[in-house]
XYZ file of C-alpha atoms in Angstrom:
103
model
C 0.000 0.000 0.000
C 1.175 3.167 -0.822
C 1.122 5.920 1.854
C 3.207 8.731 0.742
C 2.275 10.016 -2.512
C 3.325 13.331 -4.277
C 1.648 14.490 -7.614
C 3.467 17.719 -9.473
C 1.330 19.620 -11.780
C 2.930 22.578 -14.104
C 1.348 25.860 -13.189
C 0.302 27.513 -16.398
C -1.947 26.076 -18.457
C -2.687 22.551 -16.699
C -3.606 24.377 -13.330
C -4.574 27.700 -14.018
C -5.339 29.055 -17.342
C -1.706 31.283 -18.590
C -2.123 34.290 -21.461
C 0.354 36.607 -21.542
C -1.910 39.479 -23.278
C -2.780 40.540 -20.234
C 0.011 40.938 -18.486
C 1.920 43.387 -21.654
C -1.608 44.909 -22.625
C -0.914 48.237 -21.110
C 2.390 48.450 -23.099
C 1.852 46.459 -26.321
C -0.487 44.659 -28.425
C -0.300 41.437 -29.362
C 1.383 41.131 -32.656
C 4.573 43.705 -31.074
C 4.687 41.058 -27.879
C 4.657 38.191 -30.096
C 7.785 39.960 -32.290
C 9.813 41.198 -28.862
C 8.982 37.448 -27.355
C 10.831 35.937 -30.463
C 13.997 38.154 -30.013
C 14.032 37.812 -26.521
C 13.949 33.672 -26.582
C 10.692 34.105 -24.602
C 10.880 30.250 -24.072
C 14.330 30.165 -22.903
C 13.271 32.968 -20.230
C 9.887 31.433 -19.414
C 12.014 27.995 -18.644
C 14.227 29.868 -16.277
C 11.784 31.134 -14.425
C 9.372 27.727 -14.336
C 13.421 26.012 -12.509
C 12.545 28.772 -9.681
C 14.924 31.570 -11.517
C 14.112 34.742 -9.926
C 12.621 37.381 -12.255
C 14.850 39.650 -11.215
C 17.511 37.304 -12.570
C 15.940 36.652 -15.980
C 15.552 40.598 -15.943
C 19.228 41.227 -15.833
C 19.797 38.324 -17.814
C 18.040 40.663 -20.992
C 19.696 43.689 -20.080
C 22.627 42.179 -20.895
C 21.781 40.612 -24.099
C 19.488 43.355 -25.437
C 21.811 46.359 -23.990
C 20.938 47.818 -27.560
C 17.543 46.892 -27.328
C 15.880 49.566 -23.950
C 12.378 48.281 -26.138
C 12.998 44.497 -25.346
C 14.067 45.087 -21.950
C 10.962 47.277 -20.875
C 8.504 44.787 -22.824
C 10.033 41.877 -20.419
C 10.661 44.270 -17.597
C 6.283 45.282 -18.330
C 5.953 41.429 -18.742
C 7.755 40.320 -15.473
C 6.065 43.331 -13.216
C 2.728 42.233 -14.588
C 2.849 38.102 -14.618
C 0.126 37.840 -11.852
C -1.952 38.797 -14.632
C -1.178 36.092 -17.135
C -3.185 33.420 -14.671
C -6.750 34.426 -15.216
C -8.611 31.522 -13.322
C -8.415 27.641 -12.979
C -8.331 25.319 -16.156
C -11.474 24.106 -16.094
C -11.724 20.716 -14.356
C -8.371 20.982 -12.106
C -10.133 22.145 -9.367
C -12.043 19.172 -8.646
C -8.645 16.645 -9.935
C -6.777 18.036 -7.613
C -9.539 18.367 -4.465
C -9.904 14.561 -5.258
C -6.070 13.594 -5.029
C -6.368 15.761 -1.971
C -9.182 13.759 -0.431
């Protein structure tokens, strides 16, 4: 019988629901976020913070690759000040999954 059990979910988008519109709207509209996100190796960024990598790391992190760039590093700057707003709500049904695992 097993008695100690751990489940690990991913946050965004198998928990809670993840759009970044939200969280650049007040600086950018979709199509520029979706250009400064390719030069910026979104991804790569959004990886390093998902391993626990501060933002303030991944911030300095594109300062120094996009010294050139003071657009790139305020749209990720905007982006990283803002993320609360990227998690609207629950993905519907993981409420109750993970209320029964709880149980």
């Amino acid at each position: 019988m097993v008695t100690d059990l751990a489940v690990v979910f991913d946050l965004g988008g198998v928990l809670v629901e993840w759009d970044v519109t939200p969280a650049v709207a007040g600086l950018m509209d979709a199509a520029a976020w979706e250009r400064a996100a390719a030069e910026l190796d979104f991804p790569g960024l959004n990886a390093l913070s998902d391993a626990g990598r501060p933002y303030a790391e991944t911030i300095a992190r594109v300062e120094r690759r996009h010294a050139d760039r003071p657009d790139l590093v305020a749209a990720y700057r905007h982006y990283a000040e803002h993320v609360g707003l990227s998690f609207p709500g629950p993905v519907p049904g993981t409420t109750a999954v993970v209320e029964d695992l709880l149980a």
